[in-house]
Amino acid sequence: MTASDELPGSAAHVLELVASGSATSRADLVRELGLAASTVSTRVQELVDAGLLTESGEGASRGGRRPRLLRIATQGAVALAADLGSHHIRTGAVGPTGSTCFDVDEHAFDLTAGPEPALDALAERLAELAERQRAAGRTVRGVGIGFPGPVDTDGGRIIAPSRMPGWHLFALRDRLTDRLGLPVLLDNDANMLALGEHRAAHRKLRHLVVVKAGRGIGSGVISHGRLYRGARGSAGDISHVRVDAAAERPCSCGNIGCLETVASGAAIAAALRAQGIAADSATDILRLVENGEPYATTLVRQAGRDIGAVLAVVVNFFNPEAVILGGALSGAEPLVAAVRGMLYERCLPMATRELTIDAAAFGPDAGLLGAGHAALRELAAGDGLRFPAGKRAP
């Protein structure tokens, strides 16, 4: 079971109902879930024992005994979270509400240097973060990781990531669990971004497409309020959709004409350098656009049109309530405006009539929120996060 697939009445479902405000007592949960009071009490007690829920005070009576109020624990249990980019490692801690992260830190690191150096750096950062949380009196329950490439979530492995030699089939989840002594959840970074934005900013919406536009391009899909991965985990991968603007350009995936070759931060930076304009990162691109550099602005606007052309097919097909643009390039207003323009130009009026198209509300923290929240929900679901064979939870 994954964090997005909890069963009705599971501990993870109970946690979600309390976190959303749909239930504030055991009696509320009985009514919401239609389960026996004894079953609900068992689930609640599991979450209280795990430090994810608290039960105290008294609510309003509905004719009988005044119920004790359930709340998400604001102190105590946390998950560590890491949002990996191709050239950075960002870490933080996330509490059970899943709406705020703290002790956030970011360091430059090149993931293309290979998995072993990245594992060392990531394990070091997370171990230091865990020590700080424990020193503050918090219990570290697990770790959530967002990786910038295809991920086998069940096997905890990286699958053939573009531009990252040596990572294919690397068992990052199990290797990191061995190093930290904590259960680890591993997923694609765009999926974690989608979970974070949905949880923290758009919880009432049921259907979203959340795009991560940075050095690369990806997207996560929320369907019926849950993360949708598809049959093999590749749902939302728009980066390798062929677009006319890319013509015959070779892509790192081995195909030609992919969206990533013209609309990603890496492609834009390369085009700028070819014209003698210094740009190595999405941050450099944003700075150039903010300073009014005409060629950079033109490239970013065209990237928005190319991304919007692909998303128009997605919107017509999936009919989401919102398209949210995250990642470093979402800070460029010309890109957001161009995506919005293409969607209104190419989508059915019924699909865009009430469609929200906006930049992500939580910026670079959204991926951390999603990873931490997913890890805590997985711990609350059934058997919790997986340990490698022969390992047991501390």
PDB file of N, CA and C in Angstrom, residues 302-356:
ATOM      1  N   GLN A 302       8.355  31.365 -24.757  1.00  0.00           N
ATOM      2  CA  GLN A 302       8.148  30.269 -25.704  1.00  0.00           C
ATOM      3  C   GLN A 302       8.084  28.927 -24.976  1.00  0.00           C
ATOM      4  N   ALA A 303       8.897  28.779 -23.940  1.00  0.00           N
ATOM      5  CA  ALA A 303       8.835  27.553 -23.134  1.00  0.00           C
ATOM      6  C   ALA A 303       7.446  27.388 -22.530  1.00  0.00           C
ATOM      7  N   GLY A 304       6.864  28.491 -22.056  1.00  0.00           N
ATOM      8  CA  GLY A 304       5.515  28.444 -21.508  1.00  0.00           C
ATOM      9  C   GLY A 304       4.492  28.021 -22.549  1.00  0.00           C
ATOM     10  N   ARG A 305       4.668  28.492 -23.776  1.00  0.00           N
ATOM     11  CA  ARG A 305       3.752  28.098 -24.844  1.00  0.00           C
ATOM     12  C   ARG A 305       3.897  26.613 -25.175  1.00  0.00           C
ATOM     13  N   ASP A 306       5.125  26.129 -25.190  1.00  0.00           N
ATOM     14  CA  ASP A 306       5.347  24.711 -25.477  1.00  0.00           C
ATOM     15  C   ASP A 306       4.778  23.825 -24.368  1.00  0.00           C
ATOM     16  N   ILE A 307       5.018  24.214 -23.122  1.00  0.00           N
ATOM     17  CA  ILE A 307       4.452  23.461 -21.993  1.00  0.00           C
ATOM     18  C   ILE A 307       2.926  23.526 -22.039  1.00  0.00           C
ATOM     19  N   GLY A 308       2.397  24.706 -22.335  1.00  0.00           N
ATOM     20  CA  GLY A 308       0.948  24.873 -22.406  1.00  0.00           C
ATOM     21  C   GLY A 308       0.312  24.033 -23.500  1.00  0.00           C
ATOM     22  N   ALA A 309       1.028  23.872 -24.638  1.00  0.00           N
ATOM     23  CA  ALA A 309       0.493  23.057 -25.730  1.00  0.00           C
ATOM     24  C   ALA A 309       0.329  21.600 -25.293  1.00  0.00           C
ATOM     25  N   VAL A 310       1.299  21.093 -24.533  1.00  0.00           N
ATOM     26  CA  VAL A 310       1.203  19.725 -24.024  1.00  0.00           C
ATOM     27  C   VAL A 310       0.104  19.629 -22.965  1.00  0.00           C
ATOM     28  N   LEU A 311       0.071  20.611 -22.071  1.00  0.00           N
ATOM     29  CA  LEU A 311      -0.933  20.587 -21.001  1.00  0.00           C
ATOM     30  C   LEU A 311      -2.352  20.731 -21.539  1.00  0.00           C
ATOM     31  N   ALA A 312      -2.521  21.363 -22.707  1.00  0.00           N
ATOM     32  CA  ALA A 312      -3.856  21.497 -23.278  1.00  0.00           C
ATOM     33  C   ALA A 312      -4.466  20.124 -23.561  1.00  0.00           C
ATOM     34  N   VAL A 313      -3.641  19.205 -24.041  1.00  0.00           N
ATOM     35  CA  VAL A 313      -4.121  17.845 -24.272  1.00  0.00           C
ATOM     36  C   VAL A 313      -4.492  17.190 -22.942  1.00  0.00           C
ATOM     37  N   VAL A 314      -3.640  17.408 -21.931  1.00  0.00           N
ATOM     38  CA  VAL A 314      -3.897  16.842 -20.608  1.00  0.00           C
ATOM     39  C   VAL A 314      -5.199  17.384 -20.031  1.00  0.00           C
ATOM     40  N   VAL A 315      -5.404  18.690 -20.137  1.00  0.00           N
ATOM     41  CA  VAL A 315      -6.602  19.319 -19.575  1.00  0.00           C
ATOM     42  C   VAL A 315      -7.856  18.835 -20.298  1.00  0.00           C
ATOM     43  N   ASN A 316      -7.813  18.767 -21.620  1.00  0.00           N
ATOM     44  CA  ASN A 316      -8.976  18.263 -22.354  1.00  0.00           C
ATOM     45  C   ASN A 316      -9.282  16.815 -21.999  1.00  0.00           C
ATOM     46  N   PHE A 317      -8.242  16.025 -21.795  1.00  0.00           N
ATOM     47  CA  PHE A 317      -8.420  14.600 -21.509  1.00  0.00           C
ATOM     48  C   PHE A 317      -8.831  14.340 -20.065  1.00  0.00           C
ATOM     49  N   PHE A 318      -8.153  15.019 -19.117  1.00  0.00           N
ATOM     50  CA  PHE A 318      -8.339  14.732 -17.698  1.00  0.00           C
ATOM     51  C   PHE A 318      -9.361  15.642 -17.027  1.00  0.00           C
ATOM     52  N   ASN A 319      -9.554  16.857 -17.558  1.00  0.00           N
ATOM     53  CA  ASN A 319     -10.515  17.820 -17.018  1.00  0.00           C
ATOM     54  C   ASN A 319     -10.280  18.114 -15.532  1.00  0.00           C
ATOM     55  N   PRO A 320      -9.073  18.603 -15.163  1.00  0.00           N
ATOM     56  CA  PRO A 320      -8.794  18.908 -13.759  1.00  0.00           C
ATOM     57  C   PRO A 320      -9.472  20.201 -13.319  1.00  0.00           C
ATOM     58  N   GLU A 321      -9.505  20.402 -12.010  1.00  0.00           N
ATOM     59  CA  GLU A 321     -10.013  21.658 -11.468  1.00  0.00           C
ATOM     60  C   GLU A 321      -8.942  22.738 -11.443  1.00  0.00           C
ATOM     61  N   ALA A 322      -7.683  22.339 -11.462  1.00  0.00           N
ATOM     62  CA  ALA A 322      -6.583  23.307 -11.400  1.00  0.00           C
ATOM     63  C   ALA A 322      -5.353  22.758 -12.078  1.00  0.00           C
ATOM     64  N   VAL A 323      -4.610  23.657 -12.699  1.00  0.00           N
ATOM     65  CA  VAL A 323      -3.258  23.386 -13.184  1.00  0.00           C
ATOM     66  C   VAL A 323      -2.336  24.295 -12.384  1.00  0.00           C
ATOM     67  N   ILE A 324      -1.451  23.702 -11.597  1.00  0.00           N
ATOM     68  CA  ILE A 324      -0.562  24.462 -10.727  1.00  0.00           C
ATOM     69  C   ILE A 324       0.862  24.319 -11.258  1.00  0.00           C
ATOM     70  N   LEU A 325       1.538  25.453 -11.410  1.00  0.00           N
ATOM     71  CA  LEU A 325       2.896  25.472 -11.945  1.00  0.00           C
ATOM     72  C   LEU A 325       3.887  25.689 -10.817  1.00  0.00           C
ATOM     73  N   GLY A 326       4.725  24.688 -10.570  1.00  0.00           N
ATOM     74  CA  GLY A 326       5.753  24.778  -9.546  1.00  0.00           C
ATOM     75  C   GLY A 326       7.133  24.642 -10.149  1.00  0.00           C
ATOM     76  N   GLY A 327       8.131  24.489  -9.284  1.00  0.00           N
ATOM     77  CA  GLY A 327       9.504  24.450  -9.761  1.00  0.00           C
ATOM     78  C   GLY A 327      10.054  25.854  -9.915  1.00  0.00           C
ATOM     79  N   ALA A 328      11.358  25.957 -10.094  1.00  0.00           N
ATOM     80  CA  ALA A 328      12.022  27.262 -10.107  1.00  0.00           C
ATOM     81  C   ALA A 328      11.494  28.191 -11.189  1.00  0.00           C
ATOM     82  N   LEU A 329      11.188  27.655 -12.381  1.00  0.00           N
ATOM     83  CA  LEU A 329      10.755  28.513 -13.485  1.00  0.00           C
ATOM     84  C   LEU A 329       9.349  29.063 -13.301  1.00  0.00           C
ATOM     85  N   SER A 330       8.583  28.513 -12.352  1.00  0.00           N
ATOM     86  CA  SER A 330       7.231  29.039 -12.129  1.00  0.00           C
ATOM     87  C   SER A 330       7.266  30.449 -11.557  1.00  0.00           C
ATOM     88  N   GLY A 331       8.454  30.888 -11.103  1.00  0.00           N
ATOM     89  CA  GLY A 331       8.592  32.260 -10.626  1.00  0.00           C
ATOM     90  C   GLY A 331       8.685  33.277 -11.748  1.00  0.00           C
ATOM     91  N   ALA A 332       8.748  32.810 -12.996  1.00  0.00           N
ATOM     92  CA  ALA A 332       8.808  33.713 -14.155  1.00  0.00           C
ATOM     93  C   ALA A 332       7.391  33.954 -14.673  1.00  0.00           C
ATOM     94  N   GLU A 333       6.885  35.152 -14.479  1.00  0.00           N
ATOM     95  CA  GLU A 333       5.518  35.457 -14.883  1.00  0.00           C
ATOM     96  C   GLU A 333       5.280  35.252 -16.377  1.00  0.00           C
ATOM     97  N   PRO A 334       6.252  35.563 -17.275  1.00  0.00           N
ATOM     98  CA  PRO A 334       6.000  35.294 -18.695  1.00  0.00           C
ATOM     99  C   PRO A 334       5.705  33.827 -18.983  1.00  0.00           C
ATOM    100  N   LEU A 335       6.333  32.910 -18.245  1.00  0.00           N
ATOM    101  CA  LEU A 335       6.065  31.488 -18.455  1.00  0.00           C
ATOM    102  C   LEU A 335       4.653  31.142 -18.006  1.00  0.00           C
ATOM    103  N   VAL A 336       4.261  31.599 -16.819  1.00  0.00           N
ATOM    104  CA  VAL A 336       2.925  31.300 -16.301  1.00  0.00           C
ATOM    105  C   VAL A 336       1.859  31.888 -17.219  1.00  0.00           C
ATOM    106  N   ALA A 337       2.068  33.117 -17.679  1.00  0.00           N
ATOM    107  CA  ALA A 337       1.097  33.769 -18.557  1.00  0.00           C
ATOM    108  C   ALA A 337       0.978  33.035 -19.891  1.00  0.00           C
ATOM    109  N   ALA A 338       2.109  32.542 -20.407  1.00  0.00           N
ATOM    110  CA  ALA A 338       2.080  31.829 -21.682  1.00  0.00           C
ATOM    111  C   ALA A 338       1.358  30.494 -21.554  1.00  0.00           C
ATOM    112  N   VAL A 339       1.584  29.781 -20.462  1.00  0.00           N
ATOM    113  CA  VAL A 339       0.859  28.530 -20.236  1.00  0.00           C
ATOM    114  C   VAL A 339      -0.632  28.807 -20.164  1.00  0.00           C
ATOM    115  N   ARG A 340      -1.000  29.829 -19.406  1.00  0.00           N
ATOM    116  CA  ARG A 340      -2.416  30.168 -19.250  1.00  0.00           C
ATOM    117  C   ARG A 340      -3.039  30.505 -20.608  1.00  0.00           C
ATOM    118  N   GLY A 341      -2.322  31.285 -21.408  1.00  0.00           N
ATOM    119  CA  GLY A 341      -2.836  31.666 -22.721  1.00  0.00           C
ATOM    120  C   GLY A 341      -3.058  30.466 -23.630  1.00  0.00           C
ATOM    121  N   MET A 342      -2.109  29.522 -23.629  1.00  0.00           N
ATOM    122  CA  MET A 342      -2.251  28.345 -24.480  1.00  0.00           C
ATOM    123  C   MET A 342      -3.411  27.467 -24.038  1.00  0.00           C
ATOM    124  N   LEU A 343      -3.620  27.363 -22.753  1.00  0.00           N
ATOM    125  CA  LEU A 343      -4.728  26.533 -22.273  1.00  0.00           C
ATOM    126  C   LEU A 343      -6.070  27.136 -22.674  1.00  0.00           C
ATOM    127  N   TYR A 344      -6.211  28.440 -22.539  1.00  0.00           N
ATOM    128  CA  TYR A 344      -7.471  29.073 -22.940  1.00  0.00           C
ATOM    129  C   TYR A 344      -7.654  29.036 -24.459  1.00  0.00           C
ATOM    130  N   GLU A 345      -6.539  29.037 -25.181  1.00  0.00           N
ATOM    131  CA  GLU A 345      -6.617  29.021 -26.647  1.00  0.00           C
ATOM    132  C   GLU A 345      -6.970  27.639 -27.186  1.00  0.00           C
ATOM    133  N   ARG A 346      -6.444  26.580 -26.566  1.00  0.00           N
ATOM    134  CA  ARG A 346      -6.527  25.256 -27.164  1.00  0.00           C
ATOM    135  C   ARG A 346      -7.478  24.284 -26.475  1.00  0.00           C
ATOM    136  N   CYS A 347      -7.955  24.634 -25.303  1.00  0.00           N
ATOM    137  CA  CYS A 347      -8.833  23.705 -24.581  1.00  0.00           C
ATOM    138  C   CYS A 347     -10.301  24.003 -24.857  1.00  0.00           C
ATOM    139  N   LEU A 348     -11.128  23.003 -24.632  1.00  0.00           N
ATOM    140  CA  LEU A 348     -12.569  23.195 -24.737  1.00  0.00           C
ATOM    141  C   LEU A 348     -13.035  24.215 -23.700  1.00  0.00           C
ATOM    142  N   PRO A 349     -13.979  25.073 -24.061  1.00  0.00           N
ATOM    143  CA  PRO A 349     -14.483  26.048 -23.081  1.00  0.00           C
ATOM    144  C   PRO A 349     -14.989  25.385 -21.801  1.00  0.00           C
ATOM    145  N   MET A 350     -15.614  24.217 -21.921  1.00  0.00           N
ATOM    146  CA  MET A 350     -16.105  23.531 -20.730  1.00  0.00           C
ATOM    147  C   MET A 350     -14.952  23.151 -19.797  1.00  0.00           C
ATOM    148  N   ALA A 351     -13.787  22.829 -20.366  1.00  0.00           N
ATOM    149  CA  ALA A 351     -12.643  22.401 -19.566  1.00  0.00           C
ATOM    150  C   ALA A 351     -11.976  23.564 -18.841  1.00  0.00           C
ATOM    151  N   THR A 352     -12.083  24.773 -19.378  1.00  0.00           N
ATOM    152  CA  THR A 352     -11.398  25.927 -18.772  1.00  0.00           C
ATOM    153  C   THR A 352     -12.339  26.890 -18.072  1.00  0.00           C
ATOM    154  N   ARG A 353     -13.641  26.628 -18.125  1.00  0.00           N
ATOM    155  CA  ARG A 353     -14.612  27.579 -17.586  1.00  0.00           C
ATOM    156  C   ARG A 353     -14.352  27.890 -16.120  1.00  0.00           C
ATOM    157  N   GLU A 354     -14.030  26.889 -15.332  1.00  0.00           N
ATOM    158  CA  GLU A 354     -13.759  27.101 -13.909  1.00  0.00           C
ATOM    159  C   GLU A 354     -12.368  26.595 -13.530  1.00  0.00           C
ATOM    160  N   LEU A 355     -11.494  26.533 -14.510  1.00  0.00           N
ATOM    161  CA  LEU A 355     -10.141  26.013 -14.287  1.00  0.00           C
ATOM    162  C   LEU A 355      -9.246  27.060 -13.636  1.00  0.00           C
ATOM    163  N   THR A 356      -8.605  26.690 -12.545  1.00  0.00           N
ATOM    164  CA  THR A 356      -7.597  27.550 -11.915  1.00  0.00           C
ATOM    165  C   THR A 356      -6.236  27.255 -12.536  1.00  0.00           C
TER     166      THR A 356
END
